[in-house]
Amino acid sequence: MDLLAWLGGTLLALGMLALGLWAGIAERRHGADSEGFWTAHRSLSGWSLGMSLSASMLSVSWSLVYGVELLYRYGWGGLWLLAIPWLVTLGLFYLLVPRLRAFGAFSQGELFGQVHGRKLQLLTALVLSVVFLAWCGAEIAAAGELLAPMLQAPAPLVMAGLALLVAAYSWAGGFRAVVLTDVAQFLLIAVFLVFLAVRSWQPQGLSPLAPIPAPSLWLVLVTLLVYVTGWLSEADIWLRFTAAKSDTHARLAMAFTAGVSLVLVIGVPALLAAAARTLLPQSQDLVFPRLLAHLLPPQLHILVLGGFAAVALSTISTTANVVAVTWARDWPREKAHSSNLSWARWASALAVFAALVVAWLSRSLSELFYLSAGLLSAGLFWPTLGLFYPSLREAARVAAWVGFFAVLASFLLERSGLFRFAADPGLNELAIGYIPPALAVGVLALAGSWLWMKVKKPQEAPQPRQ
């Protein structure tokens, strides 16, 4: 057992618990109730929400491992496969935030139920539960596998420890605790990434990223379409701008996140990718884990532990919070959602432990992770679009259900090997080739439903009496 690593991990855990308790005290000052537990009484600043959103974006498996890998393989062209779609999404949210907040709903499920009705609210609850449980479980699993060697402990035990910590501070302070701990985790992540960037500089210089062949135009266009439609339908982003104290603070959160992304999602990964091409040319394996071994000597493993733990905790608490809000507050029911604060606390903890089970079963449930992105894009994008175009709302409800079943069908056809939708090897590697056909079916359903309703309405108009 590595005592130094365990000591560092314990101090980090105690710090997060202290912030969770602090958030709980702040909630009691605002009035302890279940609605405030979920919404933080809509009193959060744009700065804190921007740091929270930035921290949740910087996941272990996504921005670090995957982001560096894309730039290593494709050079600057790799930005089109992650960073640019993310920045486009933030720009769209910056423009749309005032209109979305004007509905008065807090969460995506509540808003869809308010605008589109209970059936669409049920679909939203189902999709968000599956998607965010899969993402939360994947992050717990990835973090457990990475941290286990540093702690010299079994990976399932490390996963359980991460889940217990997140459940404890979420139980204590609700959404305010999620955001407050995200702020601390963001600062730790920023220090960790900047330190890595400094260490990445090599005496002989870094290999340039410009001459590397860029991804195909088709891969870029499909990725942009899939990611932007999916991220626009992503509930954790919605919760942050609706929890802001004003439209100005909500927009500040989006702008702050975009600025941070230029540095931590583009700048630092680019330096790391250039260092990887210098130290590990023509690597066939994931370069980020191997690069860390070159950049950080064993005596600095405590820094790696702190950085990875901070990254993981933020993503776990964010995704689990969406599941908890969906289950306890937004699931369609005959009566209004429970105002019992105790039930809200236990729901937040239950969501984390459900994700832990997914993490323990991550190998057998890996297909769920690949399906999750398609469910957001093909299922929930259409009701999101309908929010801004009232004349399309009825058609958007039809398109949401059609898109949901279409993406399930296309996913099963592709993963079973019966049909291959994408010829581009990059799309096959990203495992998103099944999504564009489902989106196309959704477009047809939207257009067909809208035209049918336009034709049908004059026929149903009451005839004047003779």
PDB file of C-alpha atoms in Angstrom, residues 3-281:
ATOM      1  CA  LEU A   3       0.880   5.507   2.221  1.00  0.00           C
ATOM      2  CA  LEU A   4       1.688   8.845   0.541  1.00  0.00           C
ATOM      3  CA  ALA A   5      -0.938   8.260  -2.161  1.00  0.00           C
ATOM      4  CA  TRP A   6      -3.517   7.226   0.419  1.00  0.00           C
ATOM      5  CA  LEU A   7      -2.702  10.266   2.555  1.00  0.00           C
ATOM      6  CA  GLY A   8      -3.159  12.569  -0.440  1.00  0.00           C
ATOM      7  CA  GLY A   9      -6.381  10.858  -1.418  1.00  0.00           C
ATOM      8  CA  THR A  10      -7.710  11.128   2.126  1.00  0.00           C
ATOM      9  CA  LEU A  11      -6.936  14.843   2.326  1.00  0.00           C
ATOM     10  CA  LEU A  12      -8.669  15.409  -1.010  1.00  0.00           C
ATOM     11  CA  ALA A  13     -11.714  13.459   0.171  1.00  0.00           C
ATOM     12  CA  LEU A  14     -11.890  15.413   3.437  1.00  0.00           C
ATOM     13  CA  GLY A  15     -11.685  18.662   1.522  1.00  0.00           C
ATOM     14  CA  MET A  16     -14.569  17.653  -0.760  1.00  0.00           C
ATOM     15  CA  LEU A  17     -16.661  16.553   2.223  1.00  0.00           C
ATOM     16  CA  ALA A  18     -16.013  19.868   3.949  1.00  0.00           C
ATOM     17  CA  LEU A  19     -17.215  21.744   0.865  1.00  0.00           C
ATOM     18  CA  GLY A  20     -20.314  19.552   0.725  1.00  0.00           C
ATOM     19  CA  LEU A  21     -21.127  20.374   4.352  1.00  0.00           C
ATOM     20  CA  TRP A  22     -20.476  24.073   3.677  1.00  0.00           C
ATOM     21  CA  ALA A  23     -22.937  23.909   0.765  1.00  0.00           C
ATOM     22  CA  GLY A  24     -25.497  22.242   3.054  1.00  0.00           C
ATOM     23  CA  ILE A  25     -25.156  25.077   5.577  1.00  0.00           C
ATOM     24  CA  ALA A  26     -25.609  27.637   2.784  1.00  0.00           C
ATOM     25  CA  GLU A  27     -28.746  25.827   1.632  1.00  0.00           C
ATOM     26  CA  ARG A  28     -30.234  25.971   5.112  1.00  0.00           C
ATOM     27  CA  ARG A  29     -29.715  29.733   5.122  1.00  0.00           C
ATOM     28  CA  HIS A  30     -31.751  29.978   1.916  1.00  0.00           C
ATOM     29  CA  GLY A  31     -34.412  27.655   3.369  1.00  0.00           C
ATOM     30  CA  ALA A  32     -33.943  23.904   3.468  1.00  0.00           C
ATOM     31  CA  ASP A  33     -36.372  22.285   1.024  1.00  0.00           C
ATOM     32  CA  SER A  34     -36.192  19.745  -1.759  1.00  0.00           C
ATOM     33  CA  GLU A  35     -36.600  22.323  -4.529  1.00  0.00           C
ATOM     34  CA  GLY A  36     -33.627  24.298  -3.243  1.00  0.00           C
ATOM     35  CA  PHE A  37     -31.670  21.057  -2.870  1.00  0.00           C
ATOM     36  CA  TRP A  38     -32.030  20.434  -6.624  1.00  0.00           C
ATOM     37  CA  THR A  39     -31.831  24.038  -7.887  1.00  0.00           C
ATOM     38  CA  ALA A  40     -29.541  25.773  -5.349  1.00  0.00           C
ATOM     39  CA  HIS A  41     -32.397  28.309  -5.219  1.00  0.00           C
ATOM     40  CA  ARG A  42     -31.273  29.535  -8.656  1.00  0.00           C
ATOM     41  CA  SER A  43     -28.753  31.773  -6.943  1.00  0.00           C
ATOM     42  CA  LEU A  44     -25.396  30.715  -8.401  1.00  0.00           C
ATOM     43  CA  SER A  45     -22.918  33.072 -10.067  1.00  0.00           C
ATOM     44  CA  GLY A  46     -21.727  32.772 -13.631  1.00  0.00           C
ATOM     45  CA  TRP A  47     -18.128  32.365 -12.468  1.00  0.00           C
ATOM     46  CA  SER A  48     -18.885  29.340 -10.288  1.00  0.00           C
ATOM     47  CA  LEU A  49     -21.134  27.777 -12.932  1.00  0.00           C
ATOM     48  CA  GLY A  50     -18.501  28.343 -15.612  1.00  0.00           C
ATOM     49  CA  MET A  51     -15.856  26.599 -13.527  1.00  0.00           C
ATOM     50  CA  SER A  52     -18.319  23.808 -12.772  1.00  0.00           C
ATOM     51  CA  LEU A  53     -19.161  23.252 -16.433  1.00  0.00           C
ATOM     52  CA  SER A  54     -15.481  23.427 -17.401  1.00  0.00           C
ATOM     53  CA  ALA A  55     -14.537  20.852 -14.762  1.00  0.00           C
ATOM     54  CA  SER A  56     -17.259  18.441 -15.871  1.00  0.00           C
ATOM     55  CA  MET A  57     -16.120  18.714 -19.500  1.00  0.00           C
ATOM     56  CA  LEU A  58     -12.543  17.801 -18.547  1.00  0.00           C
ATOM     57  CA  SER A  59     -13.236  14.117 -17.947  1.00  0.00           C
ATOM     58  CA  VAL A  60     -10.511  11.465 -17.795  1.00  0.00           C
ATOM     59  CA  SER A  61     -11.714   9.471 -20.774  1.00  0.00           C
ATOM     60  CA  TRP A  62     -12.941  12.401 -22.881  1.00  0.00           C
ATOM     61  CA  SER A  63     -10.852  15.576 -22.888  1.00  0.00           C
ATOM     62  CA  LEU A  64      -7.611  14.042 -21.663  1.00  0.00           C
ATOM     63  CA  VAL A  65      -7.208  10.577 -23.172  1.00  0.00           C
ATOM     64  CA  TYR A  66      -9.429  11.136 -26.224  1.00  0.00           C
ATOM     65  CA  GLY A  67      -8.547  14.811 -26.808  1.00  0.00           C
ATOM     66  CA  VAL A  68      -4.805  14.163 -26.855  1.00  0.00           C
ATOM     67  CA  GLU A  69      -5.282  11.065 -29.024  1.00  0.00           C
ATOM     68  CA  LEU A  70      -7.186  13.028 -31.703  1.00  0.00           C
ATOM     69  CA  LEU A  71      -4.482  15.699 -31.958  1.00  0.00           C
ATOM     70  CA  TYR A  72      -1.764  13.040 -31.969  1.00  0.00           C
ATOM     71  CA  ARG A  73      -3.411  11.241 -34.893  1.00  0.00           C
ATOM     72  CA  TYR A  74      -4.826  14.106 -36.960  1.00  0.00           C
ATOM     73  CA  GLY A  75      -2.798  17.145 -35.946  1.00  0.00           C
ATOM     74  CA  TRP A  76      -4.739  20.399 -35.860  1.00  0.00           C
ATOM     75  CA  GLY A  77      -7.480  18.685 -37.868  1.00  0.00           C
ATOM     76  CA  GLY A  78      -8.324  16.736 -34.722  1.00  0.00           C
ATOM     77  CA  LEU A  79      -9.875  19.918 -33.304  1.00  0.00           C
ATOM     78  CA  TRP A  80     -12.840  19.368 -35.627  1.00  0.00           C
ATOM     79  CA  LEU A  81     -13.603  16.080 -33.877  1.00  0.00           C
ATOM     80  CA  LEU A  82     -13.978  17.440 -30.336  1.00  0.00           C
ATOM     81  CA  ALA A  83     -12.996  21.012 -29.491  1.00  0.00           C
ATOM     82  CA  ILE A  84     -14.725  22.860 -32.337  1.00  0.00           C
ATOM     83  CA  PRO A  85     -18.108  21.098 -31.910  1.00  0.00           C
ATOM     84  CA  TRP A  86     -17.871  21.907 -28.186  1.00  0.00           C
ATOM     85  CA  LEU A  87     -17.157  25.598 -28.847  1.00  0.00           C
ATOM     86  CA  VAL A  88     -19.981  25.760 -31.399  1.00  0.00           C
ATOM     87  CA  THR A  89     -22.349  24.304 -28.811  1.00  0.00           C
ATOM     88  CA  LEU A  90     -21.285  26.839 -26.171  1.00  0.00           C
ATOM     89  CA  GLY A  91     -21.807  29.661 -28.693  1.00  0.00           C
ATOM     90  CA  LEU A  92     -25.317  28.447 -29.485  1.00  0.00           C
ATOM     91  CA  PHE A  93     -26.180  28.167 -25.784  1.00  0.00           C
ATOM     92  CA  TYR A  94     -24.835  31.692 -25.223  1.00  0.00           C
ATOM     93  CA  LEU A  95     -27.333  32.952 -27.793  1.00  0.00           C
ATOM     94  CA  LEU A  96     -30.251  30.771 -26.665  1.00  0.00           C
ATOM     95  CA  VAL A  97     -29.924  31.023 -22.868  1.00  0.00           C
ATOM     96  CA  PRO A  98     -32.370  33.953 -22.393  1.00  0.00           C
ATOM     97  CA  ARG A  99     -35.062  32.212 -24.444  1.00  0.00           C
ATOM     98  CA  LEU A 100     -34.637  28.899 -22.610  1.00  0.00           C
ATOM     99  CA  ARG A 101     -34.660  30.550 -19.178  1.00  0.00           C
ATOM    100  CA  ALA A 102     -37.803  32.485 -20.109  1.00  0.00           C
ATOM    101  CA  PHE A 103     -39.827  29.245 -19.923  1.00  0.00           C
ATOM    102  CA  GLY A 104     -39.320  29.263 -16.154  1.00  0.00           C
ATOM    103  CA  ALA A 105     -38.587  25.530 -15.866  1.00  0.00           C
ATOM    104  CA  PHE A 106     -35.433  24.371 -14.100  1.00  0.00           C
ATOM    105  CA  SER A 107     -34.587  21.077 -15.761  1.00  0.00           C
ATOM    106  CA  GLN A 108     -34.879  19.602 -19.225  1.00  0.00           C
ATOM    107  CA  GLY A 109     -37.452  17.021 -18.113  1.00  0.00           C
ATOM    108  CA  GLU A 110     -39.600  19.650 -16.433  1.00  0.00           C
ATOM    109  CA  LEU A 111     -39.465  21.929 -19.478  1.00  0.00           C
ATOM    110  CA  PHE A 112     -40.301  19.173 -21.961  1.00  0.00           C
ATOM    111  CA  GLY A 113     -43.207  18.088 -19.786  1.00  0.00           C
ATOM    112  CA  GLN A 114     -44.422  21.682 -19.599  1.00  0.00           C
ATOM    113  CA  VAL A 115     -44.199  22.296 -23.348  1.00  0.00           C
ATOM    114  CA  HIS A 116     -44.616  18.869 -24.941  1.00  0.00           C
ATOM    115  CA  GLY A 117     -46.713  16.936 -22.430  1.00  0.00           C
ATOM    116  CA  ARG A 118     -46.330  13.926 -20.179  1.00  0.00           C
ATOM    117  CA  LYS A 119     -45.529  11.342 -22.869  1.00  0.00           C
ATOM    118  CA  LEU A 120     -42.532  13.322 -24.063  1.00  0.00           C
ATOM    119  CA  GLN A 121     -41.512  13.915 -20.461  1.00  0.00           C
ATOM    120  CA  LEU A 122     -41.487  10.134 -19.988  1.00  0.00           C
ATOM    121  CA  LEU A 123     -39.270   9.644 -23.048  1.00  0.00           C
ATOM    122  CA  THR A 124     -36.934  12.357 -21.753  1.00  0.00           C
ATOM    123  CA  ALA A 125     -36.717  10.705 -18.336  1.00  0.00           C
ATOM    124  CA  LEU A 126     -35.930   7.332 -19.897  1.00  0.00           C
ATOM    125  CA  VAL A 127     -33.257   8.708 -22.219  1.00  0.00           C
ATOM    126  CA  LEU A 128     -31.559  10.844 -19.563  1.00  0.00           C
ATOM    127  CA  SER A 129     -31.532   7.942 -17.097  1.00  0.00           C
ATOM    128  CA  VAL A 130     -29.865   5.606 -19.578  1.00  0.00           C
ATOM    129  CA  VAL A 131     -27.427   8.160 -20.990  1.00  0.00           C
ATOM    130  CA  PHE A 132     -26.178   9.661 -17.752  1.00  0.00           C
ATOM    131  CA  LEU A 133     -26.028   6.361 -15.880  1.00  0.00           C
ATOM    132  CA  ALA A 134     -23.863   5.040 -18.721  1.00  0.00           C
ATOM    133  CA  TRP A 135     -21.610   8.108 -18.673  1.00  0.00           C
ATOM    134  CA  CYS A 136     -21.334   8.165 -14.893  1.00  0.00           C
ATOM    135  CA  GLY A 137     -20.550   4.454 -14.747  1.00  0.00           C
ATOM    136  CA  ALA A 138     -17.960   4.796 -17.521  1.00  0.00           C
ATOM    137  CA  GLU A 139     -16.202   7.622 -15.677  1.00  0.00           C
ATOM    138  CA  ILE A 140     -16.169   5.689 -12.388  1.00  0.00           C
ATOM    139  CA  ALA A 141     -14.748   2.662 -14.214  1.00  0.00           C
ATOM    140  CA  ALA A 142     -12.090   4.678 -16.098  1.00  0.00           C
ATOM    141  CA  ALA A 143     -11.009   6.552 -12.976  1.00  0.00           C
ATOM    142  CA  GLY A 144     -10.908   3.376 -10.902  1.00  0.00           C
ATOM    143  CA  GLU A 145      -8.677   1.620 -13.422  1.00  0.00           C
ATOM    144  CA  LEU A 146      -6.309   4.618 -13.603  1.00  0.00           C
ATOM    145  CA  LEU A 147      -6.091   5.304  -9.872  1.00  0.00           C
ATOM    146  CA  ALA A 148      -5.891   1.683  -8.668  1.00  0.00           C
ATOM    147  CA  PRO A 149      -2.179   1.180  -9.531  1.00  0.00           C
ATOM    148  CA  MET A 150      -1.256   4.460  -7.803  1.00  0.00           C
ATOM    149  CA  LEU A 151      -3.124   3.456  -4.653  1.00  0.00           C
ATOM    150  CA  GLN A 152      -2.018  -0.176  -4.976  1.00  0.00           C
ATOM    151  CA  ALA A 153      -5.608  -1.240  -4.390  1.00  0.00           C
ATOM    152  CA  PRO A 154      -8.157  -3.301  -6.362  1.00  0.00           C
ATOM    153  CA  ALA A 155      -9.942  -1.234  -9.016  1.00  0.00           C
ATOM    154  CA  PRO A 156     -13.470  -2.178  -7.796  1.00  0.00           C
ATOM    155  CA  LEU A 157     -12.541  -0.908  -4.320  1.00  0.00           C
ATOM    156  CA  VAL A 158     -11.276   2.397  -5.731  1.00  0.00           C
ATOM    157  CA  MET A 159     -14.481   2.739  -7.754  1.00  0.00           C
ATOM    158  CA  ALA A 160     -16.533   2.189  -4.596  1.00  0.00           C
ATOM    159  CA  GLY A 161     -14.504   4.816  -2.744  1.00  0.00           C
ATOM    160  CA  LEU A 162     -15.080   7.408  -5.475  1.00  0.00           C
ATOM    161  CA  ALA A 163     -18.811   6.671  -5.502  1.00  0.00           C
ATOM    162  CA  LEU A 164     -19.079   6.862  -1.705  1.00  0.00           C
ATOM    163  CA  LEU A 165     -17.313  10.233  -1.633  1.00  0.00           C
ATOM    164  CA  VAL A 166     -19.548  11.760  -4.327  1.00  0.00           C
ATOM    165  CA  ALA A 167     -22.680  10.327  -2.713  1.00  0.00           C
ATOM    166  CA  ALA A 168     -21.663  11.803   0.668  1.00  0.00           C
ATOM    167  CA  TYR A 169     -21.094  15.394  -0.451  1.00  0.00           C
ATOM    168  CA  SER A 170     -24.064  15.336  -2.838  1.00  0.00           C
ATOM    169  CA  TRP A 171     -26.275  14.077   0.007  1.00  0.00           C
ATOM    170  CA  ALA A 172     -25.031  16.893   2.239  1.00  0.00           C
ATOM    171  CA  GLY A 173     -25.447  19.870  -0.081  1.00  0.00           C
ATOM    172  CA  GLY A 174     -27.347  18.931  -3.246  1.00  0.00           C
ATOM    173  CA  PHE A 175     -26.676  20.825  -6.460  1.00  0.00           C
ATOM    174  CA  ARG A 176     -24.905  23.615  -4.584  1.00  0.00           C
ATOM    175  CA  ALA A 177     -22.417  21.021  -3.309  1.00  0.00           C
ATOM    176  CA  VAL A 178     -21.936  19.654  -6.839  1.00  0.00           C
ATOM    177  CA  VAL A 179     -21.068  23.130  -8.148  1.00  0.00           C
ATOM    178  CA  LEU A 180     -18.946  24.153  -5.143  1.00  0.00           C
ATOM    179  CA  THR A 181     -16.843  20.988  -5.275  1.00  0.00           C
ATOM    180  CA  ASP A 182     -16.600  21.416  -9.057  1.00  0.00           C
ATOM    181  CA  VAL A 183     -15.011  24.828  -8.485  1.00  0.00           C
ATOM    182  CA  ALA A 184     -12.345  23.303  -6.220  1.00  0.00           C
ATOM    183  CA  GLN A 185     -11.851  20.412  -8.630  1.00  0.00           C
ATOM    184  CA  PHE A 186     -11.533  22.838 -11.548  1.00  0.00           C
ATOM    185  CA  LEU A 187      -8.702  24.660  -9.788  1.00  0.00           C
ATOM    186  CA  LEU A 188      -6.921  21.364  -9.101  1.00  0.00           C
ATOM    187  CA  ILE A 189      -7.440  20.242 -12.708  1.00  0.00           C
ATOM    188  CA  ALA A 190      -6.129  23.541 -14.073  1.00  0.00           C
ATOM    189  CA  VAL A 191      -2.956  23.316 -11.957  1.00  0.00           C
ATOM    190  CA  PHE A 192      -2.468  19.686 -13.001  1.00  0.00           C
ATOM    191  CA  LEU A 193      -2.902  20.399 -16.717  1.00  0.00           C
ATOM    192  CA  VAL A 194      -0.695  23.492 -16.697  1.00  0.00           C
ATOM    193  CA  PHE A 195       2.007  21.498 -14.906  1.00  0.00           C
ATOM    194  CA  LEU A 196       1.706  18.773 -17.564  1.00  0.00           C
ATOM    195  CA  ALA A 197       1.980  21.403 -20.294  1.00  0.00           C
ATOM    196  CA  VAL A 198       5.177  22.779 -18.762  1.00  0.00           C
ATOM    197  CA  ARG A 199       6.623  19.281 -18.395  1.00  0.00           C
ATOM    198  CA  SER A 200       5.738  18.470 -22.007  1.00  0.00           C
ATOM    199  CA  TRP A 201       8.365  20.838 -23.381  1.00  0.00           C
ATOM    200  CA  GLN A 202      11.372  18.875 -24.641  1.00  0.00           C
ATOM    201  CA  PRO A 203      14.947  20.185 -24.973  1.00  0.00           C
ATOM    202  CA  GLN A 204      15.015  19.126 -28.621  1.00  0.00           C
ATOM    203  CA  GLY A 205      11.705  20.857 -29.304  1.00  0.00           C
ATOM    204  CA  LEU A 206       8.294  19.417 -30.132  1.00  0.00           C
ATOM    205  CA  SER A 207       7.101  17.731 -33.297  1.00  0.00           C
ATOM    206  CA  PRO A 208       4.807  20.040 -35.284  1.00  0.00           C
ATOM    207  CA  LEU A 209       1.149  19.057 -35.643  1.00  0.00           C
ATOM    208  CA  ALA A 210       0.531  20.843 -38.949  1.00  0.00           C
ATOM    209  CA  PRO A 211       1.880  18.277 -41.486  1.00  0.00           C
ATOM    210  CA  ILE A 212      -0.196  15.401 -40.105  1.00  0.00           C
ATOM    211  CA  PRO A 213      -3.031  14.311 -42.459  1.00  0.00           C
ATOM    212  CA  ALA A 214      -6.367  15.769 -41.343  1.00  0.00           C
ATOM    213  CA  PRO A 215      -9.550  13.713 -40.909  1.00  0.00           C
ATOM    214  CA  SER A 216     -11.822  13.318 -43.919  1.00  0.00           C
ATOM    215  CA  LEU A 217     -14.416  15.996 -44.645  1.00  0.00           C
ATOM    216  CA  TRP A 218     -17.207  13.442 -44.159  1.00  0.00           C
ATOM    217  CA  LEU A 219     -15.883  12.485 -40.719  1.00  0.00           C
ATOM    218  CA  VAL A 220     -15.718  16.170 -39.733  1.00  0.00           C
ATOM    219  CA  LEU A 221     -19.254  16.947 -40.918  1.00  0.00           C
ATOM    220  CA  VAL A 222     -20.836  13.881 -39.298  1.00  0.00           C
ATOM    221  CA  THR A 223     -18.991  14.478 -36.014  1.00  0.00           C
ATOM    222  CA  LEU A 224     -20.050  18.123 -35.969  1.00  0.00           C
ATOM    223  CA  LEU A 225     -23.681  17.161 -36.624  1.00  0.00           C
ATOM    224  CA  VAL A 226     -23.789  14.364 -34.054  1.00  0.00           C
ATOM    225  CA  TYR A 227     -21.982  16.186 -31.263  1.00  0.00           C
ATOM    226  CA  VAL A 228     -23.743  19.537 -31.595  1.00  0.00           C
ATOM    227  CA  THR A 229     -27.231  17.998 -31.729  1.00  0.00           C
ATOM    228  CA  GLY A 230     -26.337  15.776 -28.776  1.00  0.00           C
ATOM    229  CA  TRP A 231     -24.757  18.501 -26.641  1.00  0.00           C
ATOM    230  CA  LEU A 232     -27.648  20.882 -27.272  1.00  0.00           C
ATOM    231  CA  SER A 233     -29.850  18.188 -25.716  1.00  0.00           C
ATOM    232  CA  GLU A 234     -27.522  17.516 -22.774  1.00  0.00           C
ATOM    233  CA  ALA A 235     -29.243  18.035 -19.431  1.00  0.00           C
ATOM    234  CA  ASP A 236     -26.188  18.870 -17.299  1.00  0.00           C
ATOM    235  CA  ILE A 237     -25.543  22.026 -19.332  1.00  0.00           C
ATOM    236  CA  TRP A 238     -29.203  23.039 -18.971  1.00  0.00           C
ATOM    237  CA  LEU A 239     -29.066  22.672 -15.191  1.00  0.00           C
ATOM    238  CA  ARG A 240     -26.182  25.102 -14.989  1.00  0.00           C
ATOM    239  CA  PHE A 241     -27.649  27.979 -16.919  1.00  0.00           C
ATOM    240  CA  THR A 242     -31.056  27.618 -15.231  1.00  0.00           C
ATOM    241  CA  ALA A 243     -29.391  27.647 -11.774  1.00  0.00           C
ATOM    242  CA  ALA A 244     -27.790  31.026 -12.525  1.00  0.00           C
ATOM    243  CA  LYS A 245     -29.105  34.069 -10.687  1.00  0.00           C
ATOM    244  CA  SER A 246     -29.769  35.937 -13.965  1.00  0.00           C
ATOM    245  CA  ASP A 247     -29.481  35.702 -17.749  1.00  0.00           C
ATOM    246  CA  THR A 248     -26.256  37.690 -17.536  1.00  0.00           C
ATOM    247  CA  HIS A 249     -24.704  35.168 -15.165  1.00  0.00           C
ATOM    248  CA  ALA A 250     -25.923  32.262 -17.320  1.00  0.00           C
ATOM    249  CA  ARG A 251     -24.245  33.781 -20.368  1.00  0.00           C
ATOM    250  CA  LEU A 252     -21.117  34.496 -18.335  1.00  0.00           C
ATOM    251  CA  ALA A 253     -20.935  30.768 -17.508  1.00  0.00           C
ATOM    252  CA  MET A 254     -20.996  29.878 -21.220  1.00  0.00           C
ATOM    253  CA  ALA A 255     -18.407  32.538 -22.114  1.00  0.00           C
ATOM    254  CA  PHE A 256     -16.096  31.538 -19.251  1.00  0.00           C
ATOM    255  CA  THR A 257     -16.299  27.876 -20.275  1.00  0.00           C
ATOM    256  CA  ALA A 258     -15.457  28.764 -23.877  1.00  0.00           C
ATOM    257  CA  GLY A 259     -12.424  30.777 -22.773  1.00  0.00           C
ATOM    258  CA  VAL A 260     -11.190  27.976 -20.528  1.00  0.00           C
ATOM    259  CA  SER A 261     -11.746  25.453 -23.335  1.00  0.00           C
ATOM    260  CA  LEU A 262      -9.397  27.389 -25.604  1.00  0.00           C
ATOM    261  CA  VAL A 263      -6.640  26.780 -23.072  1.00  0.00           C
ATOM    262  CA  LEU A 264      -7.461  23.415 -21.472  1.00  0.00           C
ATOM    263  CA  VAL A 265      -9.322  21.612 -24.283  1.00  0.00           C
ATOM    264  CA  ILE A 266      -7.186  22.959 -27.158  1.00  0.00           C
ATOM    265  CA  GLY A 267      -3.915  24.472 -25.923  1.00  0.00           C
ATOM    266  CA  VAL A 268      -2.769  21.939 -23.321  1.00  0.00           C
ATOM    267  CA  PRO A 269      -3.830  18.813 -25.288  1.00  0.00           C
ATOM    268  CA  ALA A 270      -2.035  20.228 -28.352  1.00  0.00           C
ATOM    269  CA  LEU A 271       1.200  20.586 -26.374  1.00  0.00           C
ATOM    270  CA  LEU A 272       0.792  17.074 -24.983  1.00  0.00           C
ATOM    271  CA  ALA A 273       0.092  15.653 -28.446  1.00  0.00           C
ATOM    272  CA  ALA A 274       3.183  17.374 -29.847  1.00  0.00           C
ATOM    273  CA  ALA A 275       5.255  15.958 -26.983  1.00  0.00           C
ATOM    274  CA  ALA A 276       3.799  12.501 -27.653  1.00  0.00           C
ATOM    275  CA  ARG A 277       4.781  12.713 -31.320  1.00  0.00           C
ATOM    276  CA  THR A 278       8.306  13.598 -30.190  1.00  0.00           C
ATOM    277  CA  LEU A 279       8.653  10.923 -27.506  1.00  0.00           C
ATOM    278  CA  LEU A 280       6.325   8.236 -28.903  1.00  0.00           C
ATOM    279  CA  PRO A 281       6.344   8.460 -32.715  1.00  0.00           C
TER     280      PRO A 281
END
